[in-house]
């Protein structure tokens, strides 16, 4: 396909996935439109995620061709054959970036870079004067991502555990993996106007590499208090670290019988006893129904 035709395809794709994800930020649309997805994907034809009715509740189907055009749809691509590691649905990532997109010149921490597609979109958002610190724990993917992103000087990619990335005055911490144990450094390292997008998950009993749970958007709102709101129920690759049997069990209990998570209002780091306002009470942190700031008269 001619370059100008593919440019038009990318633009239409960007507008579609951002609209589906509820992201009206023209900067995000432009970043999706400018980023060549085929440069950060395995060779085609591609295995793409397809929901299923039986455990592990998904399967893959192959794109009908290896032409780049096949990637410009709201599809989640498997990043390595047999890995069950997906790049993430573009409309979902667009929804994560709605009202959290970092500014030009900003600082981003990304946990779970995959092959670098969304890393490149983040790099487009912060521009050459910004900084994206990213990590990919899978060595196969991480080594390829380093090659894919080598032309972007604002990106520093580490092959290893994203929990070890330094977080100082980050405008956005974006976590592309499910966890049960929340690193407090991700909260305390946010800039005053920063945001954390994170999925708290427990692993599916029939498929240990996929997690179910809640995705939250979190923002600073005072000393050891952070405003939080429920975004979605993810079905996401689990982190190889940052999880524990206790953490998963407590999250599973918090979610049992609940169908509406709109009462989640904050994450508290202050010491307090478990009470009715605690949605998920853990040692050192708590997902709470209590607003992060007192209601104003």
Short mmCIF file of C-alpha atoms in Angstrom, two decimals, residues 8 21 25 33 40 54 61 82 89 91 100 102 128 141 147 158 174 205 217 232 243 245 265 275-276 288 296:
data_model
loop_
_atom_site.label_atom_id
_atom_site.label_comp_id
_atom_site.label_asym_id
_atom_site.label_seq_id
_atom_site.Cartn_x
_atom_site.Cartn_y
_atom_site.Cartn_z
CA UNK A 8 -5.04 7.91 5.70
CA UNK A 21 -12.02 4.79 24.20
CA UNK A 25 -7.64 14.77 23.28
CA UNK A 33 -2.02 8.49 13.81
CA UNK A 40 6.41 -2.44 16.83
CA UNK A 54 -14.77 -21.02 28.02
CA UNK A 61 -7.33 -15.80 15.12
CA UNK A 82 2.61 -19.01 22.12
CA UNK A 89 -6.45 -3.18 22.87
CA UNK A 91 -9.21 1.65 22.45
CA UNK A 100 -4.07 11.50 31.81
CA UNK A 102 1.41 13.57 29.65
CA UNK A 128 11.91 15.21 22.07
CA UNK A 141 10.33 -8.82 23.92
CA UNK A 147 15.91 -2.19 18.82
CA UNK A 158 15.24 -1.43 30.55
CA UNK A 174 1.22 3.60 33.04
CA UNK A 205 -7.65 -20.11 38.43
CA UNK A 217 -6.90 6.07 37.57
CA UNK A 232 -12.79 -0.77 33.78
CA UNK A 243 1.75 -10.15 43.44
CA UNK A 245 -1.32 -15.13 47.34
CA UNK A 265 -12.93 7.18 45.63
CA UNK A 275 -13.74 0.10 58.56
CA UNK A 276 -16.74 0.23 56.27
CA UNK A 288 -11.17 3.43 49.97
CA UNK A 296 -16.91 21.19 50.21
#
